[in-house]
């Protein structure tokens, strides 16, 4: 029976590996096909002056760059804050604060992101950094929770064995706990990236830029080509960011771990 279980587990890992490989190779191809099809439509469509200005190549590139900047900076803020806090909350003497901190992070994600952005804009100011603050708060929970869960899932006997070899607590964390927890942590980072690229569209409401501007213009001026183009480009960008997250997850995971 143990042999059957091992065989099933091995088959499952192999299937997952094939699925991951298919996503890593298939997503860029799918996004390229969609973007090429949209570019052909954009070059041949009969658009009025408003639609041509909104869908001008320069404007599209500018809005896409702003959207990516919101996503990348927000992800960096989340990573450099959530992972150290998650590590601290698994150390002796700090574990009792894990529940209230996760509760606050849960509240941050449960609140509607558009409401959080508008409230921060009214309190602080309109612009890029206010959007980063709101988006980072909204995307904080997956990385924090996965860091805590990943570190708590490390086999205690391995930690004790490492300490028995004379390693300090910092060395055990760096060479044993973090590598073993890395797959779970990177899954949280990828989830945060997807949340950020989706919610960055709301940045346009507080003058932070992004592809959400196309959707706002399309709705306000009743221009379906602009509205659909904005939605399509955001969907493709989200798929590409998810793909980038998978690549990072693959690269950051130590060999021999899945």
Coordinates of N, CA and C in Angstrom, one line a residue:
X1 N 0.8 -1.2 0.0 CA 0.0 0.0 0.0 C 0.9 1.2 0.0
X2 N 2.0 1.1 0.8 CA 2.9 2.3 0.8 C 3.5 2.6 -0.5
X3 N 3.7 1.4 -1.3 CA 4.3 1.6 -2.7 C 3.3 2.3 -3.5
X4 N 2.0 1.9 -3.4 CA 0.9 2.6 -4.2 C 0.8 4.0 -3.9
X5 N 0.9 4.3 -2.6 CA 0.8 5.7 -2.1 C 2.0 6.5 -2.7
X6 N 3.2 5.9 -2.6 CA 4.4 6.7 -3.1 C 4.2 6.9 -4.6
X7 N 3.7 5.8 -5.3 CA 3.6 6.0 -6.8 C 2.6 7.0 -7.1
X8 N 1.4 7.1 -6.4 CA 0.4 8.1 -6.6 C 1.0 9.5 -6.4
X9 N 1.7 9.6 -5.2 CA 2.3 10.9 -4.9 C 3.3 11.3 -6.0
X10 N 4.1 10.4 -6.5 CA 5.0 10.7 -7.6 C 4.3 11.1 -8.8
X11 N 3.2 10.4 -9.2 CA 2.4 10.7 -10.4 C 1.8 12.1 -10.2
X12 N 1.3 12.4 -9.0 CA 0.7 13.8 -8.8 C 1.7 14.9 -9.0
X13 N 3.0 14.6 -8.4 CA 4.0 15.7 -8.6 C 4.4 15.8 -10.0
X14 N 4.4 14.7 -10.8 CA 4.8 14.8 -12.2 C 3.7 15.5 -13.0
X15 N 2.4 15.3 -12.6 CA 1.3 16.0 -13.3 C 1.4 17.5 -13.0
X16 N 1.6 17.8 -11.7 CA 1.7 19.2 -11.4 C 2.8 19.9 -12.1
X17 N 4.0 19.2 -12.2 CA 5.1 19.8 -12.9 C 4.7 20.0 -14.4
X18 N 4.0 19.1 -15.0 CA 3.6 19.3 -16.4 C 2.7 20.5 -16.5
X19 N 1.7 20.6 -15.5 CA 0.8 21.7 -15.5 C 1.6 23.1 -15.4
X20 N 2.5 23.1 -14.5 CA 3.3 24.3 -14.3 C 4.1 24.6 -15.5
X21 N 4.7 23.6 -16.2 CA 5.4 23.8 -17.4 C 4.5 24.4 -18.5
X22 N 3.3 23.8 -18.6 CA 2.4 24.3 -19.6 C 2.0 25.7 -19.4
X23 N 1.8 26.1 -18.1 CA 1.4 27.5 -17.8 C 2.6 28.4 -18.1
X24 N 3.8 28.0 -17.7 CA 5.0 28.8 -18.0 C 5.2 29.1 -19.4
X25 N 4.9 28.1 -20.3 CA 5.2 28.2 -21.7 C 3.9 28.8 -22.4
X26 N 2.8 28.4 -21.9 CA 1.5 28.7 -22.6 C 1.1 30.2 -22.4
X27 N 1.2 30.7 -21.2 CA 0.7 32.0 -20.9 C 1.3 33.1 -21.8
X28 N 2.7 33.1 -21.9 CA 3.3 34.2 -22.8 C 2.8 34.1 -24.3
X29 N 2.6 32.8 -24.7 CA 2.1 32.6 -26.1 C 0.7 33.1 -26.3
X30 N -0.2 32.8 -25.3 CA -1.6 33.2 -25.3 C -1.6 34.8 -25.3
X31 N -0.8 35.4 -24.4 CA -0.9 36.9 -24.3 C -0.3 37.5 -25.6
X32 N 0.7 36.9 -26.2 CA 1.2 37.5 -27.4 C 0.2 37.4 -28.5
X33 N -0.5 36.3 -28.6 CA -1.6 36.1 -29.7 C -2.7 37.2 -29.5
X34 N -3.1 37.4 -28.2 CA -4.2 38.3 -27.9 C -3.7 39.7 -28.2
X35 N -2.5 40.1 -27.8 CA -2.0 41.4 -28.1 C -1.8 41.7 -29.6
X36 N -1.3 40.7 -30.3 CA -1.2 40.9 -31.8 C -2.5 41.1 -32.4
X37 N -3.5 40.3 -32.0 CA -4.9 40.4 -32.6 C -5.4 41.8 -32.3
X38 N -5.2 42.3 -31.0 CA -5.7 43.6 -30.7 C -5.0 44.7 -31.5
X39 N -3.7 44.6 -31.6 CA -2.9 45.6 -32.4 C -3.4 45.6 -33.8
X40 N -3.7 44.5 -34.4 CA -4.2 44.5 -35.8 C -5.6 45.2 -35.9
X41 N -6.4 44.8 -34.9 CA -7.7 45.5 -34.8 C -7.5 47.0 -34.7
X42 N -6.6 47.4 -33.8 CA -6.4 48.8 -33.5 C -5.9 49.6 -34.8
X43 N -5.1 48.9 -35.6 CA -4.5 49.5 -36.8 C -5.5 49.6 -37.9
X44 N -6.5 48.8 -37.9 CA -7.5 48.8 -39.0 C -8.9 49.3 -38.7
X45 N -9.2 49.5 -37.4 CA -10.5 49.9 -37.0 C -10.8 51.3 -37.4
X46 N -12.1 51.6 -37.6 CA -12.6 52.9 -38.0 C -12.9 53.6 -36.7
X47 N -12.0 54.4 -36.1 CA -12.2 55.1 -34.9 C -12.4 56.6 -35.0
X48 N -13.2 57.2 -34.2 CA -13.3 58.6 -34.2 C -12.2 59.3 -33.5
X49 N -12.2 60.6 -33.5 CA -11.0 61.4 -32.9 C -10.8 61.0 -31.5
X50 N -11.8 61.0 -30.7 CA -11.7 60.7 -29.2 C -11.1 59.3 -29.0
X51 N -11.6 58.3 -29.8 CA -11.1 56.9 -29.7 C -9.6 56.8 -30.1
X52 N -9.3 57.6 -31.2 CA -7.9 57.5 -31.7 C -6.9 58.1 -30.7
X53 N -7.3 59.2 -30.0 CA -6.4 59.8 -29.0 C -6.3 58.9 -27.8
X54 N -7.4 58.3 -27.4 CA -7.3 57.4 -26.2 C -6.5 56.2 -26.5
X55 N -6.6 55.6 -27.7 CA -6.0 54.4 -28.0 C -4.7 54.6 -28.8
X56 N -4.2 55.8 -28.8 CA -2.9 56.1 -29.5 C -1.8 55.3 -28.8
X57 N -0.8 54.8 -29.6 CA 0.2 53.9 -29.1 C 1.0 54.6 -27.9
X58 N 1.3 55.8 -28.0 CA 2.0 56.5 -27.0 C 1.2 56.5 -25.7
X59 N -0.1 56.8 -25.8 CA -0.9 56.9 -24.6 C -1.0 55.5 -24.0
X60 N -1.2 54.4 -24.8 CA -1.3 53.1 -24.3 C 0.0 52.7 -23.5
X61 N 1.2 53.0 -24.1 CA 2.4 52.7 -23.5 C 2.6 53.4 -22.2
X62 N 2.2 54.7 -22.1 CA 2.3 55.5 -20.9 C 1.5 54.9 -19.8
X63 N 0.2 54.6 -20.1 CA -0.7 54.1 -19.1 C -0.3 52.7 -18.6
X64 N 0.2 51.9 -19.6 CA 0.7 50.5 -19.2 C 2.0 50.7 -18.3
X65 N 2.9 51.6 -18.6 CA 4.0 51.8 -17.7 C 3.6 52.3 -16.3
X66 N 2.6 53.2 -16.3 CA 2.1 53.6 -15.0 C 1.5 52.5 -14.2
X67 N 0.8 51.6 -14.9 CA 0.1 50.5 -14.2 C 1.2 49.5 -13.7
X68 N 2.2 49.2 -14.5 CA 3.2 48.3 -14.0 C 4.0 48.9 -12.9
X69 N 4.2 50.2 -12.9 CA 5.0 50.9 -11.8 C 4.2 50.8 -10.5
X70 N 2.9 51.0 -10.6 CA 2.1 50.8 -9.4 C 2.2 49.4 -8.8
X71 N 2.1 48.4 -9.7 CA 2.2 47.0 -9.3 C 3.5 46.6 -8.7
X72 N 4.6 47.0 -9.4 CA 5.9 46.6 -9.0 C 6.3 47.3 -7.6
X73 N 6.1 48.6 -7.6 CA 6.4 49.3 -6.3 C 5.6 48.8 -5.2
X74 N 4.3 48.6 -5.4 CA 3.4 48.0 -4.4 C 3.9 46.7 -3.9
X75 N 4.3 45.8 -4.9 CA 4.8 44.5 -4.5 C 6.1 44.6 -3.7
X76 N 7.0 45.5 -4.0 CA 8.2 45.7 -3.3 C 7.9 46.1 -1.8
X77 N 7.0 47.0 -1.7 CA 6.6 47.5 -0.4 C 6.0 46.4 0.5
X78 N 5.2 45.6 -0.2 CA 4.6 44.4 0.6 C 5.7 43.4 1.0
X79 N 6.6 43.1 0.1 CA 7.6 42.1 0.4 C 8.5 42.5 1.5
X80 N 9.0 43.8 1.4 CA 10.0 44.3 2.4 C 9.3 44.6 3.8
X81 N 8.0 44.6 3.9 CA 7.3 44.8 5.1 C 6.7 43.5 5.7
X82 N 6.0 42.7 4.8 CA 5.2 41.6 5.3 C 6.1 40.4 5.6
X83 N 7.2 40.1 4.9 CA 8.1 39.0 5.2 C 8.8 39.2 6.5
X84 N 9.5 40.3 6.7 CA 10.1 40.5 8.1 C 9.1 40.4 9.2
X85 N 7.9 41.0 9.0 CA 6.9 41.0 10.1 C 6.5 39.5 10.3
X86 N 6.3 38.8 9.2 CA 5.9 37.4 9.3 C 7.0 36.6 10.0
X87 N 8.3 36.8 9.7 CA 9.3 36.1 10.4 C 9.3 36.4 11.9
X88 N 9.2 37.7 12.2 CA 9.2 38.2 13.6 C 8.1 37.5 14.4
X89 N 6.9 37.3 13.8 CA 5.8 36.8 14.5 C 5.9 35.3 14.7
X90 N 6.9 34.6 14.1 CA 7.1 33.2 14.4 C 8.2 33.0 15.4
X91 N 8.8 34.1 15.9 CA 9.9 33.9 16.9 C 9.4 33.8 18.3
X92 N 10.1 33.1 19.2 CA 9.6 33.0 20.6 C 9.5 34.4 21.2
X93 N 8.4 34.6 21.9 CA 8.2 35.9 22.5 C 7.3 36.8 21.7
X94 N 7.2 36.6 20.4 CA 6.4 37.4 19.5 C 5.2 36.7 19.0
X95 N 5.1 35.3 19.2 CA 4.1 34.6 18.6 C 2.7 35.0 19.1
X96 N 2.6 35.5 20.3 CA 1.3 35.9 20.8 C 0.7 37.1 20.0
X97 N 1.5 37.8 19.3 CA 1.0 39.0 18.5 C 0.6 38.5 17.1
X98 N 0.8 37.3 16.8 CA 0.4 36.8 15.4 C -1.1 37.0 15.1
X99 N -1.9 36.6 16.0 CA -3.3 36.6 15.8 C -3.9 38.0 15.6
X100 N -3.5 39.0 16.5 CA -4.0 40.4 16.3 C -3.5 41.0 15.0
X101 N -2.2 40.7 14.7 CA -1.6 41.3 13.5 C -2.3 40.8 12.2
X102 N -2.6 39.5 12.2 CA -3.3 38.9 11.1 C -4.7 39.4 11.0
X103 N -5.3 39.7 12.2 CA -6.6 40.2 12.2 C -6.7 41.6 11.6
X104 N -5.7 42.4 11.9 CA -5.6 43.8 11.2 C -5.4 43.6 9.7
X105 N -4.5 42.7 9.3 CA -4.3 42.5 7.9 C -5.5 42.0 7.2
X106 N -6.3 41.1 7.9 CA -7.6 40.7 7.3 C -8.5 41.8 7.1
X107 N -8.6 42.7 8.1 CA -9.5 43.9 7.9 C -9.0 44.8 6.8
X108 N -7.7 44.9 6.6 CA -7.2 45.7 5.4 C -7.6 45.1 4.1
X109 N -7.7 43.8 4.0 CA -8.1 43.2 2.7 C -9.6 43.1 2.6
X110 N -10.3 43.0 3.7 CA -11.7 42.9 3.6 C -12.4 44.2 3.2
X111 N -11.8 45.3 3.5 CA -12.3 46.6 3.1 C -12.3 46.8 1.6
X112 N -13.3 47.3 1.0 CA -13.3 47.6 -0.5 C -12.1 48.5 -0.8
X113 N -11.3 48.0 -1.8 CA -10.1 48.8 -2.1 C -10.4 50.2 -2.7
X114 N -11.4 50.3 -3.4 CA -11.8 51.7 -3.9 C -12.1 52.6 -2.7
X115 N -12.7 52.1 -1.7 CA -13.0 52.9 -0.5 C -11.8 53.3 0.2
X116 N -10.8 52.3 0.4 CA -9.6 52.6 1.1 C -8.8 53.7 0.3
X117 N -8.7 53.5 -1.0 CA -8.0 54.5 -1.8 C -8.6 55.9 -1.7
X118 N -9.9 56.0 -1.8 CA -10.5 57.3 -1.7 C -10.3 57.9 -0.3
X119 N -10.5 57.1 0.7 CA -10.3 57.6 2.1 C -8.9 58.1 2.3
X120 N -7.9 57.3 1.9 CA -6.5 57.8 2.0 C -6.2 59.1 1.2
X121 N -6.9 59.1 0.0 CA -6.7 60.4 -0.8 C -7.2 61.6 -0.1
X122 N -8.4 61.4 0.5 CA -9.0 62.5 1.3 C -8.2 62.9 2.5
X123 N -7.6 61.9 3.1 CA -6.8 62.1 4.3 C -5.4 62.7 4.0
X124 N -4.8 62.1 3.1 CA -3.4 62.4 2.7 C -3.3 63.4 1.6
X125 N -3.3 62.8 0.4 CA -3.4 63.6 -0.8 C -3.6 62.7 -2.0
X126 N -3.9 63.3 -3.2 CA -4.0 62.5 -4.4 C -2.6 62.2 -4.9
X127 N -2.5 61.1 -5.6 CA -1.2 60.8 -6.3 C -0.7 59.4 -6.1
X128 N 0.5 59.2 -6.6 CA 1.1 57.9 -6.7 C 1.3 57.2 -5.4
X129 N 1.9 57.9 -4.4 CA 2.3 57.3 -3.2 C 1.1 57.0 -2.3
X130 N 0.0 57.7 -2.4 CA -1.2 57.4 -1.7 C -1.8 56.1 -2.2
X131 N -1.7 56.0 -3.6 CA -2.2 54.7 -4.2 C -1.4 53.5 -3.7
X132 N 0.0 53.7 -3.7 CA 0.8 52.7 -3.2 C 0.5 52.2 -1.8
X133 N 0.3 53.2 -0.9 CA -0.1 52.9 0.5 C -1.3 52.1 0.5
X134 N -2.4 52.5 -0.2 CA -3.7 51.7 -0.1 C -3.5 50.4 -0.8
X135 N -2.9 50.3 -1.9 CA -2.7 49.0 -2.6 C -1.9 48.0 -1.8
X136 N -0.8 48.5 -1.1 CA 0.1 47.7 -0.3 C -0.7 47.1 0.9
X137 N -1.5 48.0 1.5 CA -2.3 47.5 2.6 C -3.3 46.4 2.2
X138 N -3.8 46.6 1.0 CA -4.8 45.6 0.5 C -4.1 44.3 0.2
X139 N -2.9 44.3 -0.3 CA -2.2 43.1 -0.7 C -1.2 42.5 0.3
X140 N -1.3 43.1 1.5 CA -0.3 42.7 2.6 C -0.6 41.3 3.1
X141 N -1.9 40.9 3.3 CA -2.2 39.7 4.0 C -1.7 38.4 3.4
X142 N -1.7 38.2 2.0 CA -1.3 36.9 1.5 C 0.2 36.6 1.8
X143 N 1.1 37.7 1.7 CA 2.5 37.5 2.0 C 2.7 37.2 3.5
X144 N 2.1 38.0 4.3 CA 2.2 37.9 5.8 C 1.8 36.5 6.2
X145 N 0.6 36.1 5.8 CA 0.0 34.8 6.2 C 0.9 33.6 5.7
X146 N 1.3 33.7 4.4 CA 2.1 32.6 3.9 C 3.5 32.5 4.5
X147 N 4.0 33.7 4.9 CA 5.3 33.6 5.6 C 5.2 32.9 6.9
X148 N 4.1 33.3 7.7 CA 3.9 32.6 9.0 C 3.7 31.1 8.8
X149 N 2.7 30.8 7.9 CA 2.4 29.4 7.7 C 3.6 28.6 7.2
X150 N 4.3 29.2 6.3 CA 5.5 28.5 5.7 C 6.5 28.2 6.8
X151 N 6.8 29.2 7.7 CA 7.8 28.9 8.7 C 7.3 28.0 9.8
X152 N 6.0 28.1 10.1 CA 5.4 27.1 11.1 C 5.4 25.7 10.6
X153 N 5.4 25.5 9.2 CA 5.3 24.2 8.7 C 6.7 23.5 8.6
X154 N 7.7 24.2 8.9 CA 9.1 23.6 8.9 C 9.2 22.5 10.0
X155 N 9.7 21.4 9.7 CA 9.8 20.3 10.6 C 10.7 20.7 11.8
X156 N 10.2 20.7 13.0 CA 11.0 21.1 14.2 C 12.2 20.3 14.4
X157 N 12.2 19.0 14.0 CA 13.4 18.2 14.2 C 14.5 18.7 13.3
X158 N 14.2 19.2 12.2 CA 15.3 19.8 11.3 C 15.9 21.0 12.0
X159 N 15.1 21.8 12.6 CA 15.5 23.0 13.3 C 16.4 22.7 14.4
X160 N 16.0 21.7 15.2 CA 16.7 21.2 16.4 C 18.1 20.6 15.9
X161 N 18.0 19.9 14.8 CA 19.3 19.2 14.3 C 20.3 20.3 13.9
X162 N 19.7 21.4 13.2 CA 20.6 22.5 12.8 C 21.2 23.2 14.0
X163 N 20.4 23.4 15.1 CA 21.0 24.0 16.3 C 22.0 23.1 17.0
X164 N 21.7 21.7 16.9 CA 22.6 20.8 17.5 C 24.0 20.8 16.8
X165 N 24.0 21.3 15.5 CA 25.3 21.4 14.8 C 26.0 22.6 15.1
X166 N 25.4 23.4 16.0 CA 26.1 24.7 16.4 C 25.7 25.9 15.7
X167 N 24.7 25.8 14.9 CA 24.2 27.0 14.1 C 23.5 28.0 15.1
X168 N 23.7 29.3 14.8 CA 23.0 30.3 15.6 C 21.5 30.4 15.1
X169 N 20.7 31.1 15.8 CA 19.3 31.2 15.4 C 19.2 31.9 14.0
X170 N 20.0 32.9 13.8 CA 20.0 33.6 12.5 C 20.4 32.7 11.4
X171 N 21.4 31.9 11.6 CA 21.9 30.9 10.6 C 20.8 29.9 10.3
X172 N 20.2 29.4 11.4 CA 19.1 28.4 11.2 C 18.0 29.0 10.3
X173 N 17.7 30.2 10.6 CA 16.6 30.9 9.9 C 17.0 31.0 8.4
X174 N 18.2 31.5 8.2 CA 18.7 31.7 6.8 C 19.0 30.5 6.0
X175 N 19.5 29.5 6.6 CA 19.9 28.3 5.9 C 19.0 27.1 5.9
X176 N 18.0 27.1 6.9 CA 17.1 26.0 7.1 C 15.7 26.4 6.9
X177 N 15.2 27.3 7.7 CA 13.8 27.7 7.8 C 13.3 28.4 6.5
X178 N 14.0 29.4 6.1 CA 13.6 30.2 5.0 C 13.6 29.4 3.7
X179 N 14.7 28.6 3.4 CA 14.6 27.8 2.2 C 13.5 26.8 2.2
X180 N 13.2 26.2 3.3 CA 12.1 25.2 3.4 C 10.7 25.9 3.2
X181 N 10.6 27.1 3.7 CA 9.3 27.9 3.7 C 9.2 28.6 2.4
X182 N 10.2 28.7 1.6 CA 10.2 29.6 0.4 C 9.1 29.3 -0.6
X183 N 8.8 28.0 -0.9 CA 7.6 27.8 -1.8 C 6.3 28.4 -1.4
X184 N 6.0 28.3 -0.1 CA 4.8 28.8 0.5 C 4.8 30.4 0.5
X185 N 6.0 30.9 0.8 CA 6.1 32.4 0.8 C 5.9 32.9 -0.6
X186 N 6.6 32.3 -1.6 CA 6.5 32.8 -3.0 C 5.0 32.7 -3.5
X187 N 4.3 31.7 -3.1 CA 2.9 31.6 -3.5 C 2.1 32.8 -3.0
X188 N 2.4 33.2 -1.8 CA 1.8 34.5 -1.2 C 2.2 35.7 -2.0
X189 N 3.5 35.8 -2.4 CA 4.0 36.9 -3.2 C 3.3 36.9 -4.6
X190 N 3.1 35.8 -5.2 CA 2.4 35.7 -6.5 C 0.9 36.1 -6.3
X191 N 0.3 35.7 -5.3 CA -1.1 36.1 -5.0 C -1.2 37.7 -4.8
X192 N -0.2 38.2 -4.1 CA -0.2 39.7 -3.9 C 0.0 40.4 -5.2
X193 N 0.9 39.9 -6.1 CA 1.1 40.5 -7.4 C -0.2 40.5 -8.2
X194 N -0.9 39.4 -8.2 CA -2.2 39.4 -9.0 C -3.2 40.4 -8.4
X195 N -3.3 40.5 -7.1 CA -4.2 41.4 -6.4 C -3.8 42.9 -6.8
X196 N -2.5 43.1 -6.8 CA -2.0 44.5 -7.1 C -2.3 44.9 -8.5
X197 N -2.0 44.0 -9.5 CA -2.3 44.4 -10.9 C -3.7 44.6 -11.2
X198 N -4.6 43.9 -10.4 CA -6.0 44.1 -10.6 C -6.5 45.4 -10.0
X199 N -6.1 45.6 -8.8 CA -6.6 46.8 -8.1 C -5.9 48.1 -8.4
X200 N -4.8 48.0 -9.1 CA -4.1 49.2 -9.6 C -4.9 50.1 -10.5
X201 N -5.9 49.4 -11.1 CA -6.8 50.2 -12.0 C -7.5 51.3 -11.2
X202 N -7.7 51.2 -9.9 CA -8.4 52.2 -9.1 C -7.5 53.4 -8.9
X203 N -6.2 53.3 -9.2 CA -5.3 54.4 -9.0 C -5.7 55.6 -9.8
X204 N -6.4 55.3 -11.0 CA -6.7 56.5 -11.8 C -7.7 57.4 -11.1
X205 N -8.5 57.0 -10.2 CA -9.4 57.8 -9.5 C -8.7 58.9 -8.6
X206 N -7.5 58.6 -8.2 CA -6.8 59.6 -7.4 C -5.5 60.1 -8.1
X207 N -5.6 60.2 -9.5 CA -4.5 60.7 -10.3 C -3.2 60.0 -10.2
X208 N -3.3 58.7 -10.0 CA -2.1 57.9 -9.9 C -1.7 57.2 -11.2
X209 N -2.6 57.4 -12.2 CA -2.4 56.8 -13.5 C -2.8 55.3 -13.6
X210 N -2.4 54.7 -14.7 CA -2.7 53.3 -14.9 C -3.8 53.1 -16.0
X211 N -4.0 51.8 -16.4 CA -4.9 51.5 -17.4 C -6.4 51.7 -17.1
X212 N -6.6 51.9 -15.8 CA -8.0 52.2 -15.4 C -8.5 53.4 -16.0
X213 N -7.6 54.3 -16.5 CA -8.1 55.6 -17.2 C -8.9 55.2 -18.4
X214 N -8.5 54.2 -19.2 CA -9.2 53.8 -20.4 C -10.6 53.4 -20.0
X215 N -10.8 52.7 -19.0 CA -12.1 52.2 -18.6 C -13.0 53.4 -18.2
X216 N -12.4 54.3 -17.4 CA -13.1 55.5 -17.0 C -13.6 56.3 -18.2
X217 N -12.6 56.5 -19.1 CA -13.0 57.3 -20.3 C -14.0 56.6 -21.2
X218 N -13.9 55.3 -21.3 CA -14.9 54.5 -22.1 C -16.3 54.6 -21.5
X219 N -16.4 54.5 -20.2 CA -17.7 54.6 -19.5 C -18.2 56.0 -19.6
X220 N -17.4 57.0 -19.3 CA -17.9 58.4 -19.2 C -18.3 58.9 -20.6
X221 N -17.6 58.5 -21.7 CA -17.9 59.1 -23.0 C -18.7 58.0 -23.9
X222 N -19.1 56.9 -23.3 CA -19.8 55.9 -24.0 C -19.1 55.4 -25.2
X223 N -17.8 55.2 -25.1 CA -17.0 54.7 -26.2 C -16.6 53.2 -25.9
X224 N -17.4 52.3 -26.5 CA -17.1 50.9 -26.3 C -15.7 50.4 -26.7
X225 N -15.2 50.9 -27.8 CA -13.8 50.4 -28.2 C -12.8 50.8 -27.1
X226 N -12.9 51.9 -26.5 CA -11.9 52.3 -25.4 C -12.2 51.4 -24.2
X227 N -13.4 51.3 -23.8 CA -13.8 50.5 -22.6 C -13.3 49.0 -22.8
X228 N -13.6 48.4 -23.9 CA -13.2 47.0 -24.1 C -11.7 46.9 -24.2
X229 N -11.0 47.9 -24.9 CA -9.6 47.8 -25.0 C -8.9 47.9 -23.6
X230 N -9.4 48.8 -22.8 CA -8.9 48.9 -21.4 C -9.0 47.6 -20.6
X231 N -10.2 47.0 -20.7 CA -10.4 45.7 -20.0 C -9.5 44.6 -20.5
X232 N -9.4 44.6 -21.9 CA -8.6 43.5 -22.5 C -7.1 43.7 -22.1
X233 N -6.6 44.9 -22.2 CA -5.2 45.1 -21.9 C -4.9 44.9 -20.4
X234 N -5.8 45.2 -19.5 CA -5.6 44.9 -18.1 C -5.6 43.4 -17.9
X235 N -6.5 42.7 -18.6 CA -6.5 41.2 -18.4 C -5.2 40.6 -18.9
X236 N -4.7 41.0 -20.0 CA -3.5 40.5 -20.5 C -2.3 40.8 -19.6
X237 N -2.3 42.1 -19.1 CA -1.3 42.4 -18.1 C -1.3 41.6 -16.8
X238 N -2.5 41.3 -16.4 CA -2.7 40.5 -15.2 C -2.1 39.1 -15.4
X239 N -2.4 38.5 -16.6 CA -1.9 37.2 -17.0 C -0.3 37.2 -17.0
X240 N 0.2 38.3 -17.6 CA 1.7 38.4 -17.7 C 2.3 38.5 -16.3
X241 N 1.7 39.3 -15.4 CA 2.2 39.4 -14.1 C 2.1 38.1 -13.3
X242 N 1.0 37.4 -13.5 CA 0.9 36.1 -12.9 C 2.0 35.1 -13.4
X243 N 2.3 35.2 -14.7 CA 3.4 34.4 -15.3 C 4.7 34.8 -14.7
X244 N 5.0 36.1 -14.5 CA 6.2 36.6 -13.9 C 6.3 36.1 -12.5
X245 N 5.2 36.1 -11.8 CA 5.2 35.5 -10.4 C 5.5 34.1 -10.4
X246 N 5.0 33.3 -11.3 CA 5.3 31.9 -11.4 C 6.8 31.6 -11.7
X247 N 7.4 32.5 -12.6 CA 8.8 32.3 -12.9 C 9.6 32.7 -11.6
X248 N 9.3 33.7 -10.9 CA 10.0 34.1 -9.7 C 9.8 32.9 -8.6
X249 N 8.6 32.4 -8.5 CA 8.4 31.3 -7.6 C 9.3 30.1 -7.9
X250 N 9.4 29.8 -9.2 CA 10.2 28.7 -9.7 C 11.7 29.0 -9.4
X251 N 12.2 30.2 -9.7 CA 13.6 30.5 -9.5 C 14.0 30.6 -8.0
X252 N 13.0 31.0 -7.1 CA 13.3 31.2 -5.7 C 13.2 29.9 -4.9
X253 N 12.5 28.9 -5.5 CA 12.4 27.7 -4.8 C 13.7 26.8 -4.9
X254 N 14.2 26.4 -3.8 CA 15.5 25.6 -3.8 C 15.2 24.3 -4.6
X255 N 16.3 23.8 -5.2 CA 16.2 22.6 -6.0 C 15.8 21.4 -5.1
X256 N 15.0 20.5 -5.6 CA 14.5 19.4 -4.9 C 13.3 19.6 -4.1
X257 N 12.7 20.9 -4.1 CA 11.5 21.2 -3.4 C 10.4 21.5 -4.4
X258 N 9.2 21.2 -4.1 CA 8.1 21.5 -4.9 C 7.0 22.2 -4.2

